[in-house]
Every structure is written in C-alpha cells, then in structure tokens.
C-alpha cells in the first residue's frame, strides 16, 4: 500500500456513515485514522484506515454517558452515579432543564428571591433544623463551612476522623485549602471529650466531628459522642459542626415498615444529631437520602445565614434541576412515601421475591448458573462493614475477561461482579422489567 491509496477524509467518513458519533467527531477520527495509517505505511505496514477509525469510534462510544444495568448488587455505586432518582424527581429535573423556572425568583413579590428557598424549608421540616442551605456536594458543604466560620483559625478534630474519600481527596488537604488550622486530638482508635477540651484555645473556631463513613474501627476504641461535644463547644461559646456524610434523615427509618434495618445500626442520622446539640449538620443528597448529588447543611439560622452570604457559597451553589429533583425527593419524605425512593425500595426487597426472580433467571440463562446466599452492599462510602443478605446468582468460571467484556460491550452495558474467577449477578439492583433483557445478554455472553 502507498500513501496515495489512502482514502480522503470525506470518503472515509462515508464508509463510517453507520457510526453514531456527531459529524465533527467522526471527521476528527477520520483524520487521525488516515494519519496513523500513513505512519504505518512508512514503517512497511498494510493498515486498514476504516478499521482504525472504527476502533477509535467504538472507544469514544464507550466513553459517552450511557445508561447501564447494575447487576453488581452495589446499591449506591459511585462509579455508576450513586442513587437512582424516583420518577417524580427525574421528571422534576427534566422539566427544570427544559424551560424557565423560579430558581431564584419570588413569584409573590415579583422580585429576585432566595435560591432553593423551598428546598431549604423542606430540609428544615424533615430534620428539625432552624434553617438549611443546599450546595453542589458534601465536600463543597464542608469547604464552605470551614472557610466561612474558621478562616485563619483552629479547627479541632479527632485524629481518627481525618479521612480520605474517593479519588485520593484527604480531609487535611481540604481543610488547608479552606484556610483553617488543623488541630488533631486523641489517637487513631481512641479520642475522649477531654482531648478536645485540652486543645481549645482563643484561636479555636469550632469543634468538628466527621463520621468515617467509608471505614469502621473495631476493637479497643473510644470516641466522644455528639451530645458531649456539643456541650463542650457551647460551654466555650463555639459552634459544633458534625459531618454525618451519608444522609440518613432519621435513625428510626419511619418510612419503612417494622424496626429499622440492621444494616443502618450505628449510622448517625441528621435529625438525632441536631437533637443532640450539633449547630450544623452536613450530609449528602445522593446517598441514603436517595436524591441527586448535593451537599446539605442544616442547623442554626444564624450560622446558615453566614454561610449563605460567603463568596464561596456562589461557587458551590446548585442549579435549578438539582434543586427541583431534591425538592421532589424531600416531598416523598414529607408525604410518608420515602419507601418508594429507589434506594430504599431496593434495600427493602423481600428475600423470597429476590429468590423467585433469581431462580427464574437461572432457568432462562443457557449457562451453568446457581443460586446461592450472598450479600448486597450499600456502597458510596456508607454504612461500612454492613451488608444486606439475600440470594445472588453465581456463574462458576464465567468471571474471566471474555464474558466480562462482552457484558460491558452490550447495549445496554451490564455491570456485574467478579469474585475468584466467578461471575456474580445480584438482582437487587436490577429493575424487574429488565430481567428478560439481562437473561438474554448473559446467554449471549456465555455462549460466545
């Protein structure tokens, strides 16, 4: 092959007309494919520019935002978007995106209003807080709180709570970026109220307690409780800030029938943490709350006003679609319907229902699947060490790369779990209406 034999960009694009990529993207891929082919010819190769372009387009297609089937049994899979939204929340977000709305407009006065005013009222009502503020995520909520209340001053925190979250983001680094001085007290496994008291100085801005929601320390441990730290902070006229992370609104879980599930045991809840004296409680919107990604701050009105008036508040504010989805989610709590939220609905699926669906799937898939007792995982750095028992499907020896990648390359892609060479499918995170599609995809992947 000679360079003159290579197709033009126009001809190559015509050969790729079945590709789903936008025209300009396909043109860029065609140019790069021709350049690569020219380089291969110079090295004595016989390249196929059409194949080069198709491989690149397929790579780009896999990177596009796409819906996937989560068959891994991780309810809040951060890499898959965490909490699926309730249809009411998804509709509210879509409507907010499709047109204009009263994002920051008061329909009573006809003047500029407070962004998210209705959502703030819902948060306050569901948590017992005086006031609330919503920002784009919980890291943003903590950064704003530190910068607004602690700039150039000391923040006292237990050494055992200096956490690292996903993506190698470390709490000490976030605190430094916010301009506060970190004062760590106690030890990794034991920190008492007296340790905090001994560290308080005139330069202290607050006492901060961060729930280590992505790991659990067991054994010879001790930690100061929320009520004790609130009392200490208030005696010294300091705010006590609690970052509870996962967004469990009420430890009683009144939206589910019966007693609270065993897997929420030990997880701090927003309402109870405020009742124990915390001045501000920070939590996520897209974890146990079951809403969109957001950082929510609930607590004393005076402190909330200070945060809302800080310049960083604008840099971390939410858009209208997030506020609409969060409002719709909180309305489900206010209406006693939070059990319908996908996260809670999946967590509460009865074992016998899962077993019946799983048995039917094993029967439908033309492969050697077997039904075994396993566990689903909450995920997203929530309730560490806890799991939800239930039936899962194991396909022995099918967790090798070939079957795995066939499932990922499907339409829609399917994300299962691999364990010791086996493929594991957990239907807890699969909508029942997708069982048939999943069975067909598993049959094809195991047969190829």
Tab-separated table of C-alpha atoms in Angstrom:
chain	number	residue	atom	x	y	z
A	1	UNK	CA	0.000	0.000	0.000
A	2	UNK	CA	1.139	3.510	-0.843
A	3	UNK	CA	0.101	6.761	0.877
A	4	UNK	CA	-1.751	7.732	-2.313
A	5	UNK	CA	-4.005	4.700	-1.791
A	6	UNK	CA	-5.416	6.116	1.429
A	7	UNK	CA	-8.996	7.427	1.257
A	8	UNK	CA	-9.852	11.080	1.670
A	9	UNK	CA	-11.481	12.253	4.878
A	10	UNK	CA	-14.797	12.549	3.026
A	11	UNK	CA	-14.587	9.021	1.619
A	12	UNK	CA	-13.599	7.562	4.984
A	13	UNK	CA	-16.493	9.336	6.694
A	14	UNK	CA	-18.846	7.911	4.066
A	15	UNK	CA	-17.596	4.427	4.930
A	16	UNK	CA	-18.380	5.160	8.581
A	17	UNK	CA	-21.881	6.512	7.966
A	18	UNK	CA	-23.413	3.959	10.355
A	19	UNK	CA	-21.417	5.408	13.265
A	20	UNK	CA	-23.439	7.205	15.966
A	21	UNK	CA	-20.841	9.906	16.549
A	22	UNK	CA	-21.553	13.529	15.586
A	23	UNK	CA	-20.216	14.640	12.199
A	24	UNK	CA	-17.338	16.745	13.541
A	25	UNK	CA	-16.242	13.951	15.881
A	26	UNK	CA	-16.300	11.442	13.016
A	27	UNK	CA	-14.269	13.859	10.860
A	28	UNK	CA	-11.606	14.204	13.565
A	29	UNK	CA	-11.452	10.428	13.942
A	30	UNK	CA	-11.141	10.007	10.168
A	31	UNK	CA	-8.230	12.455	10.000
A	32	UNK	CA	-6.423	10.722	12.863
A	33	UNK	CA	-7.034	7.305	11.299
A	34	UNK	CA	-5.533	8.467	7.991
A	35	UNK	CA	-2.520	9.920	9.821
A	36	UNK	CA	-1.990	6.663	11.728
A	37	UNK	CA	-2.319	4.654	8.527
A	38	UNK	CA	0.246	6.901	6.807
A	39	UNK	CA	2.695	6.306	9.686
A	40	UNK	CA	2.166	2.539	9.477
A	41	UNK	CA	2.790	2.584	5.716
A	42	UNK	CA	6.068	4.421	6.326
A	43	UNK	CA	7.085	1.537	8.593
A	44	UNK	CA	6.206	-1.040	5.945
A	45	UNK	CA	2.758	-1.915	7.226
A	46	UNK	CA	-0.515	-2.594	5.421
A	47	UNK	CA	-3.027	-0.638	7.525
A	48	UNK	CA	-6.798	-0.588	7.182
A	49	UNK	CA	-7.857	3.020	7.856
A	50	UNK	CA	-11.517	2.039	8.091
A	51	UNK	CA	-10.752	-0.478	10.849
A	52	UNK	CA	-8.531	2.043	12.644
A	53	UNK	CA	-11.373	4.568	12.586
A	54	UNK	CA	-13.978	2.040	13.723
A	55	UNK	CA	-11.854	1.026	16.721
A	56	UNK	CA	-11.458	4.670	17.737
A	57	UNK	CA	-15.163	5.401	17.304
A	58	UNK	CA	-16.018	2.354	19.422
A	59	UNK	CA	-13.669	3.612	22.138
A	60	UNK	CA	-15.371	7.013	22.108
A	61	UNK	CA	-18.806	5.392	22.170
A	62	UNK	CA	-17.914	3.510	25.353
A	63	UNK	CA	-16.997	6.822	26.996
A	64	UNK	CA	-20.270	8.563	26.217
A	65	UNK	CA	-22.660	8.919	29.175
A	66	UNK	CA	-24.944	5.886	28.876
A	67	UNK	CA	-27.495	4.034	30.935
A	68	UNK	CA	-26.216	0.695	32.246
A	69	UNK	CA	-27.761	-2.267	34.023
A	70	UNK	CA	-26.291	-2.501	37.507
A	71	UNK	CA	-26.244	-6.227	38.249
A	72	UNK	CA	-23.436	-5.952	40.803
A	73	UNK	CA	-25.654	-5.511	43.860
A	74	UNK	CA	-23.991	-2.258	44.961
A	75	UNK	CA	-26.983	-0.012	45.591
A	76	UNK	CA	-25.088	3.291	45.672
A	77	UNK	CA	-22.331	2.592	43.188
A	78	UNK	CA	-20.395	5.871	42.963
A	79	UNK	CA	-18.941	4.932	39.583
A	80	UNK	CA	-22.446	4.305	38.233
A	81	UNK	CA	-23.974	7.541	39.534
A	82	UNK	CA	-24.996	6.529	43.067
A	83	UNK	CA	-28.708	6.792	43.880
A	84	UNK	CA	-31.195	6.343	41.023
A	85	UNK	CA	-33.859	9.034	41.235
A	86	UNK	CA	-37.539	8.441	41.907
A	87	UNK	CA	-39.641	9.126	38.769
A	88	UNK	CA	-41.087	12.232	40.445
A	89	UNK	CA	-37.571	13.600	40.979
A	90	UNK	CA	-36.421	12.702	37.468
A	91	UNK	CA	-39.482	14.393	35.966
A	92	UNK	CA	-38.954	17.497	38.088
A	93	UNK	CA	-35.316	17.727	36.956
A	94	UNK	CA	-36.253	17.251	33.296
A	95	UNK	CA	-38.921	19.947	33.479
A	96	UNK	CA	-36.475	22.335	35.138
A	97	UNK	CA	-33.928	21.728	32.383
A	98	UNK	CA	-36.424	22.055	29.551
A	99	UNK	CA	-37.601	25.573	30.323
A	100	UNK	CA	-37.514	28.556	32.631
A	101	UNK	CA	-38.307	28.295	36.342
A	102	UNK	CA	-38.411	30.205	39.600
A	103	UNK	CA	-34.878	29.133	40.535
A	104	UNK	CA	-34.098	32.468	42.155
A	105	UNK	CA	-37.317	34.406	41.632
A	106	UNK	CA	-40.071	35.162	44.151
A	107	UNK	CA	-43.452	34.653	42.493
A	108	UNK	CA	-45.204	36.545	45.314
A	109	UNK	CA	-43.218	39.772	45.120
A	110	UNK	CA	-42.110	39.534	41.522
A	111	UNK	CA	-38.577	40.250	42.717
A	112	UNK	CA	-35.368	38.282	42.993
A	113	UNK	CA	-35.726	35.557	45.600
A	114	UNK	CA	-33.527	33.142	47.529
A	115	UNK	CA	-32.152	30.252	45.501
A	116	UNK	CA	-33.598	26.999	46.749
A	117	UNK	CA	-35.890	28.630	49.310
A	118	UNK	CA	-38.491	25.847	49.075
A	119	UNK	CA	-35.881	23.103	49.352
A	120	UNK	CA	-34.421	24.781	52.430
A	121	UNK	CA	-37.839	24.724	54.082
A	122	UNK	CA	-38.275	21.049	53.239
A	123	UNK	CA	-34.870	20.177	54.713
A	124	UNK	CA	-35.640	22.103	57.886
A	125	UNK	CA	-39.015	20.438	58.210
A	126	UNK	CA	-37.654	16.915	57.776
A	127	UNK	CA	-34.692	17.367	60.133
A	128	UNK	CA	-35.970	19.707	62.845
A	129	UNK	CA	-33.375	22.336	61.934
A	130	UNK	CA	-33.905	26.081	62.185
A	131	UNK	CA	-32.636	26.605	58.643
A	132	UNK	CA	-30.787	24.883	55.816
A	133	UNK	CA	-28.587	25.507	52.804
A	134	UNK	CA	-28.008	23.331	49.725
A	135	UNK	CA	-24.770	23.296	47.705
A	136	UNK	CA	-23.373	21.070	44.962
A	137	UNK	CA	-21.900	18.246	47.077
A	138	UNK	CA	-20.929	17.418	50.643
A	139	UNK	CA	-17.238	18.199	50.151
A	140	UNK	CA	-18.351	21.633	48.965
A	141	UNK	CA	-20.572	21.961	52.031
A	142	UNK	CA	-17.644	21.220	54.336
A	143	UNK	CA	-15.284	23.517	52.426
A	144	UNK	CA	-17.794	26.377	52.640
A	145	UNK	CA	-18.392	25.782	56.351
A	146	UNK	CA	-14.686	25.761	57.159
A	147	UNK	CA	-13.908	28.845	55.081
A	148	UNK	CA	-16.865	30.852	56.366
A	149	UNK	CA	-16.505	30.014	60.053
A	150	UNK	CA	-12.845	29.125	60.528
A	151	UNK	CA	-10.588	31.112	58.178
A	152	UNK	CA	-7.127	31.589	59.745
A	153	UNK	CA	-8.312	29.938	62.951
A	154	UNK	CA	-8.078	26.495	64.510
A	155	UNK	CA	-10.478	23.619	63.910
A	156	UNK	CA	-10.297	20.770	66.421
A	157	UNK	CA	-10.954	17.238	65.166
A	158	UNK	CA	-10.151	13.683	66.238
A	159	UNK	CA	-7.092	12.091	64.660
A	160	UNK	CA	-9.250	9.051	63.889
A	161	UNK	CA	-11.567	11.137	61.696
A	162	UNK	CA	-9.004	12.550	59.249
A	163	UNK	CA	-10.498	10.559	56.431
A	164	UNK	CA	-9.618	10.066	52.792
A	165	UNK	CA	-12.531	9.809	50.376
A	166	UNK	CA	-12.625	8.592	46.785
A	167	UNK	CA	-10.144	9.962	44.292
A	168	UNK	CA	-7.439	10.412	46.965
A	169	UNK	CA	-9.078	13.538	48.411
A	170	UNK	CA	-7.929	13.870	52.005
A	171	UNK	CA	-9.650	15.862	54.727
A	172	UNK	CA	-6.454	17.581	55.987
A	173	UNK	CA	-5.802	18.862	52.465
A	174	UNK	CA	-9.359	20.174	52.126
A	175	UNK	CA	-9.017	21.931	55.482
A	176	UNK	CA	-5.742	23.529	54.418
A	177	UNK	CA	-7.315	24.699	51.158
A	178	UNK	CA	-10.153	26.276	53.154
A	179	UNK	CA	-7.611	28.306	55.127
A	180	UNK	CA	-8.109	26.767	58.574
A	181	UNK	CA	-5.545	25.392	61.008
A	182	UNK	CA	-5.987	21.702	61.705
A	183	UNK	CA	-5.656	20.668	65.347
A	184	UNK	CA	-5.876	16.888	65.646
A	185	UNK	CA	-6.536	15.353	69.047
A	186	UNK	CA	-6.584	11.874	70.544
A	187	UNK	CA	-5.329	8.795	68.741
A	188	UNK	CA	-6.485	6.812	65.736
A	189	UNK	CA	-8.622	4.454	67.813
A	190	UNK	CA	-9.430	6.420	70.989
A	191	UNK	CA	-10.406	10.066	71.402
A	192	UNK	CA	-12.176	11.337	74.510
A	193	UNK	CA	-14.014	14.577	75.233
A	194	UNK	CA	-11.108	15.639	77.450
A	195	UNK	CA	-8.788	15.504	74.425
A	196	UNK	CA	-10.912	18.114	72.681
A	197	UNK	CA	-11.132	20.236	75.813
A	198	UNK	CA	-7.362	20.286	76.280
A	199	UNK	CA	-6.896	21.535	72.703
A	200	UNK	CA	-9.263	24.514	72.878
A	201	UNK	CA	-7.610	27.912	72.608
A	202	UNK	CA	-8.755	31.503	71.996
A	203	UNK	CA	-7.867	30.851	68.332
A	204	UNK	CA	-10.270	27.900	68.092
A	205	UNK	CA	-13.080	28.450	65.588
A	206	UNK	CA	-15.085	25.247	66.020
A	207	UNK	CA	-15.153	21.632	67.056
A	208	UNK	CA	-15.597	19.372	64.027
A	209	UNK	CA	-16.709	15.746	64.084
A	210	UNK	CA	-16.608	13.786	60.826
A	211	UNK	CA	-18.269	10.396	60.612
A	212	UNK	CA	-15.804	7.969	58.951
A	213	UNK	CA	-18.469	6.547	56.683
A	214	UNK	CA	-16.135	4.579	54.401
A	215	UNK	CA	-14.434	2.502	57.097
A	216	UNK	CA	-15.044	1.264	60.619
A	217	UNK	CA	-12.651	0.964	63.552
A	218	UNK	CA	-13.368	-2.004	65.834
A	219	UNK	CA	-11.729	-3.424	68.927
A	220	UNK	CA	-10.104	-1.201	71.558
A	221	UNK	CA	-11.871	2.015	70.591
A	222	UNK	CA	-13.479	5.053	72.171
A	223	UNK	CA	-14.928	8.243	70.759
A	224	UNK	CA	-16.642	11.312	72.133
A	225	UNK	CA	-20.360	11.428	71.390
A	226	UNK	CA	-22.254	14.204	69.662
A	227	UNK	CA	-24.019	15.318	72.843
A	228	UNK	CA	-20.797	15.542	74.840
A	229	UNK	CA	-19.002	17.528	72.149
A	230	UNK	CA	-21.976	19.851	71.689
A	231	UNK	CA	-21.988	20.556	75.421
A	232	UNK	CA	-18.253	21.267	75.446
A	233	UNK	CA	-18.471	23.554	72.416
A	234	UNK	CA	-21.382	25.518	73.820
A	235	UNK	CA	-19.710	25.994	77.198
A	236	UNK	CA	-16.850	27.598	75.308
A	237	UNK	CA	-19.210	29.553	73.006
A	238	UNK	CA	-18.025	27.649	69.931
A	239	UNK	CA	-20.054	26.062	67.136
A	240	UNK	CA	-20.105	22.283	66.965
A	241	UNK	CA	-20.176	21.053	63.359
A	242	UNK	CA	-20.981	17.423	62.511
A	243	UNK	CA	-20.411	15.931	59.064
A	244	UNK	CA	-22.522	12.759	59.095
A	245	UNK	CA	-21.923	12.060	55.414
A	246	UNK	CA	-24.447	9.526	54.224
A	247	UNK	CA	-27.674	11.485	54.671
A	248	UNK	CA	-29.793	9.168	56.811
A	249	UNK	CA	-32.526	11.589	57.869
A	250	UNK	CA	-33.937	9.699	60.855
A	251	UNK	CA	-32.454	6.726	62.702
A	252	UNK	CA	-35.960	5.319	63.241
A	253	UNK	CA	-36.364	4.916	59.452
A	254	UNK	CA	-40.126	5.543	59.783
A	255	UNK	CA	-40.693	5.274	56.019
A	256	UNK	CA	-40.102	1.502	56.113
A	257	UNK	CA	-42.438	-0.911	57.913
A	258	UNK	CA	-41.184	-2.535	61.089
A	259	UNK	CA	-37.989	-1.766	63.004
A	260	UNK	CA	-35.008	-0.064	61.357
A	261	UNK	CA	-32.951	-2.412	59.156
A	262	UNK	CA	-29.977	-3.964	60.924
A	263	UNK	CA	-27.554	-2.535	58.376
A	264	UNK	CA	-28.212	1.085	59.465
A	265	UNK	CA	-27.169	0.331	63.038
A	266	UNK	CA	-24.532	2.818	64.160
A	267	UNK	CA	-25.067	5.198	61.241
A	268	UNK	CA	-25.610	8.742	62.575
A	269	UNK	CA	-28.848	10.380	61.459
A	270	UNK	CA	-29.399	14.060	60.770
A	271	UNK	CA	-32.454	14.579	62.991
A	272	UNK	CA	-30.923	12.874	66.018
A	273	UNK	CA	-27.538	14.609	65.587
A	274	UNK	CA	-29.252	18.002	65.596
A	275	UNK	CA	-31.321	16.969	68.609
A	276	UNK	CA	-28.107	16.090	70.448
A	277	UNK	CA	-26.905	19.662	70.076
A	278	UNK	CA	-24.977	19.976	66.821
A	279	UNK	CA	-25.106	23.537	65.496
A	280	UNK	CA	-24.606	22.449	61.894
A	281	UNK	CA	-25.025	19.004	60.345
A	282	UNK	CA	-23.613	18.316	56.873
A	283	UNK	CA	-24.695	15.422	54.652
A	284	UNK	CA	-25.008	14.188	51.064
A	285	UNK	CA	-28.117	14.230	48.916
A	286	UNK	CA	-27.255	11.233	46.728
A	287	UNK	CA	-26.528	8.553	49.298
A	288	UNK	CA	-29.052	7.243	51.836
A	289	UNK	CA	-31.308	10.227	51.181
A	290	UNK	CA	-31.806	8.846	47.668
A	291	UNK	CA	-31.781	12.145	45.783
A	292	UNK	CA	-29.472	13.990	43.379
A	293	UNK	CA	-25.861	14.883	44.119
A	294	UNK	CA	-25.924	17.728	46.621
A	295	UNK	CA	-24.375	18.853	49.872
A	296	UNK	CA	-26.920	19.801	52.519
A	297	UNK	CA	-26.234	21.895	55.621
A	298	UNK	CA	-28.893	22.002	58.343
A	299	UNK	CA	-28.768	23.810	61.659
A	300	UNK	CA	-28.795	27.176	63.379
A	301	UNK	CA	-30.241	30.001	61.295
A	302	UNK	CA	-27.529	32.493	62.281
A	303	UNK	CA	-24.761	30.192	61.054
A	304	UNK	CA	-26.658	29.236	57.898
A	305	UNK	CA	-27.002	32.940	57.056
A	306	UNK	CA	-23.250	33.392	57.448
A	307	UNK	CA	-22.578	30.507	55.097
A	308	UNK	CA	-25.120	31.707	52.540
A	309	UNK	CA	-23.520	35.155	52.486
A	310	UNK	CA	-19.973	33.908	51.964
A	311	UNK	CA	-18.446	34.333	48.469
A	312	UNK	CA	-17.699	30.609	48.206
A	313	UNK	CA	-21.429	29.884	48.512
A	314	UNK	CA	-21.899	31.117	44.961
A	315	UNK	CA	-19.069	28.922	43.712
A	316	UNK	CA	-20.694	25.767	45.102
A	317	UNK	CA	-24.348	26.561	44.502
A	318	UNK	CA	-26.762	24.125	42.815
A	319	UNK	CA	-28.513	24.568	39.509
A	320	UNK	CA	-32.268	24.530	39.073
A	321	UNK	CA	-32.526	20.891	38.007
A	322	UNK	CA	-30.734	19.671	41.132
A	323	UNK	CA	-32.944	21.794	43.361
A	324	UNK	CA	-36.054	20.507	41.586
A	325	UNK	CA	-35.006	16.862	41.942
A	326	UNK	CA	-34.046	17.336	45.586
A	327	UNK	CA	-37.351	19.067	46.329
A	328	UNK	CA	-39.295	16.196	44.762
A	329	UNK	CA	-37.262	13.671	46.776
A	330	UNK	CA	-37.843	15.508	50.053
A	331	UNK	CA	-41.551	15.793	49.256
A	332	UNK	CA	-41.676	11.991	49.221
A	333	UNK	CA	-40.316	12.006	52.776
A	334	UNK	CA	-42.781	14.720	53.790
A	335	UNK	CA	-45.631	12.698	52.262
A	336	UNK	CA	-44.680	9.451	54.006
A	337	UNK	CA	-43.666	7.861	50.686
A	338	UNK	CA	-39.885	7.685	51.086
A	339	UNK	CA	-40.102	3.900	50.900
A	340	UNK	CA	-40.813	4.368	47.177
A	341	UNK	CA	-37.427	6.022	46.596
A	342	UNK	CA	-35.409	3.540	44.501
A	343	UNK	CA	-32.607	3.161	47.040
A	344	UNK	CA	-34.969	2.292	49.890
A	345	UNK	CA	-37.186	0.179	47.655
A	346	UNK	CA	-34.178	-1.895	46.534
A	347	UNK	CA	-32.852	-2.219	50.080
A	348	UNK	CA	-36.221	-3.483	51.308
A	349	UNK	CA	-36.957	-6.073	48.585
A	350	UNK	CA	-38.118	-9.248	50.397
A	351	UNK	CA	-35.736	-12.183	50.160
A	352	UNK	CA	-38.423	-14.504	48.772
A	353	UNK	CA	-39.159	-12.077	45.923
A	354	UNK	CA	-35.464	-11.875	45.031
A	355	UNK	CA	-35.155	-15.645	45.247
A	356	UNK	CA	-38.060	-16.193	42.851
A	357	UNK	CA	-36.660	-13.727	40.311
A	358	UNK	CA	-33.162	-15.183	40.621
A	359	UNK	CA	-34.404	-18.749	40.162
A	360	UNK	CA	-36.281	-17.695	37.032
A	361	UNK	CA	-33.152	-16.024	35.663
A	362	UNK	CA	-31.034	-19.128	36.288
A	363	UNK	CA	-33.644	-21.146	34.394
A	364	UNK	CA	-33.691	-18.678	31.496
A	365	UNK	CA	-29.930	-18.315	31.045
A	366	UNK	CA	-28.318	-21.038	28.964
A	367	UNK	CA	-25.323	-21.365	31.267
A	368	UNK	CA	-24.447	-23.155	34.476
A	369	UNK	CA	-25.699	-20.557	36.952
A	370	UNK	CA	-26.507	-21.441	40.533
A	371	UNK	CA	-28.475	-19.695	43.255
A	372	UNK	CA	-26.505	-19.078	46.473
A	373	UNK	CA	-26.878	-16.952	49.592
A	374	UNK	CA	-24.885	-13.748	49.329
A	375	UNK	CA	-24.898	-10.077	50.207
A	376	UNK	CA	-25.727	-6.767	48.585
A	377	UNK	CA	-23.642	-3.737	49.506
A	378	UNK	CA	-24.928	-0.223	50.178
A	379	UNK	CA	-21.813	1.411	48.703
A	380	UNK	CA	-20.805	5.075	48.233
A	381	UNK	CA	-18.815	5.110	51.454
A	382	UNK	CA	-21.915	4.447	53.568
A	383	UNK	CA	-22.522	2.030	56.472
A	384	UNK	CA	-19.064	0.395	56.276
A	385	UNK	CA	-18.883	-3.229	57.289
A	386	UNK	CA	-22.629	-3.698	56.842
A	387	UNK	CA	-24.379	-5.638	54.103
A	388	UNK	CA	-27.883	-6.708	53.105
A	389	UNK	CA	-28.189	-10.517	52.967
A	390	UNK	CA	-30.050	-12.098	50.081
A	391	UNK	CA	-29.831	-14.539	47.175
A	392	UNK	CA	-27.346	-13.981	44.363
A	393	UNK	CA	-26.528	-15.914	41.187
A	394	UNK	CA	-23.071	-17.370	40.645
A	395	UNK	CA	-21.749	-18.465	37.265
A	396	UNK	CA	-18.645	-20.563	38.054
A	397	UNK	CA	-15.592	-19.683	35.989
A	398	UNK	CA	-17.504	-17.060	33.981
A	399	UNK	CA	-15.817	-14.067	35.592
A	400	UNK	CA	-12.915	-14.214	33.157
A	401	UNK	CA	-12.187	-11.277	30.904
A	402	UNK	CA	-14.031	-12.514	27.790
A	403	UNK	CA	-17.519	-12.820	29.317
A	404	UNK	CA	-16.976	-9.737	31.444
A	405	UNK	CA	-16.077	-7.554	28.465
A	406	UNK	CA	-18.921	-8.920	26.340
A	407	UNK	CA	-21.351	-7.778	29.017
A	408	UNK	CA	-19.701	-4.361	29.219
A	409	UNK	CA	-19.863	-4.044	25.442
A	410	UNK	CA	-23.564	-4.822	25.241
A	411	UNK	CA	-26.444	-2.456	24.587
A	412	UNK	CA	-27.145	-1.571	27.287
A	413	UNK	CA	-23.868	-2.381	29.036
A	414	UNK	CA	-24.182	-4.733	32.009
A	415	UNK	CA	-22.016	-4.337	35.102
A	416	UNK	CA	-21.897	-7.496	37.207
A	417	UNK	CA	-19.455	-8.590	39.904
A	418	UNK	CA	-16.380	-10.800	39.650
A	419	UNK	CA	-15.216	-12.933	42.542
A	420	UNK	CA	-12.460	-15.546	42.450
A	421	UNK	CA	-12.974	-16.200	38.744
A	422	UNK	CA	-16.762	-16.447	39.018
A	423	UNK	CA	-19.341	-14.060	37.596
A	424	UNK	CA	-21.830	-12.894	40.230
A	425	UNK	CA	-25.200	-11.341	39.408
A	426	UNK	CA	-27.336	-9.670	42.088
A	427	UNK	CA	-30.873	-8.769	41.036
A	428	UNK	CA	-31.456	-6.415	43.962
A	429	UNK	CA	-30.160	-3.544	41.831
A	430	UNK	CA	-31.874	-4.646	38.603
A	431	UNK	CA	-35.414	-3.402	37.854
A	432	UNK	CA	-37.701	-6.451	37.419
A	433	UNK	CA	-38.692	-5.343	33.923
A	434	UNK	CA	-35.054	-5.784	32.851
A	435	UNK	CA	-34.743	-9.419	33.967
A	436	UNK	CA	-35.531	-10.727	30.478
A	437	UNK	CA	-33.016	-8.429	28.801
A	438	UNK	CA	-30.391	-9.451	31.365
A	439	UNK	CA	-31.067	-13.155	30.805
A	440	UNK	CA	-30.652	-12.796	27.040
A	441	UNK	CA	-27.427	-10.816	27.433
A	442	UNK	CA	-25.973	-13.367	29.859
A	443	UNK	CA	-26.850	-16.219	27.490
A	444	UNK	CA	-25.154	-14.483	24.560
A	445	UNK	CA	-22.075	-13.540	26.591
A	446	UNK	CA	-21.583	-17.041	27.979
A	447	UNK	CA	-22.223	-18.718	24.622
A	448	UNK	CA	-19.806	-16.637	22.502
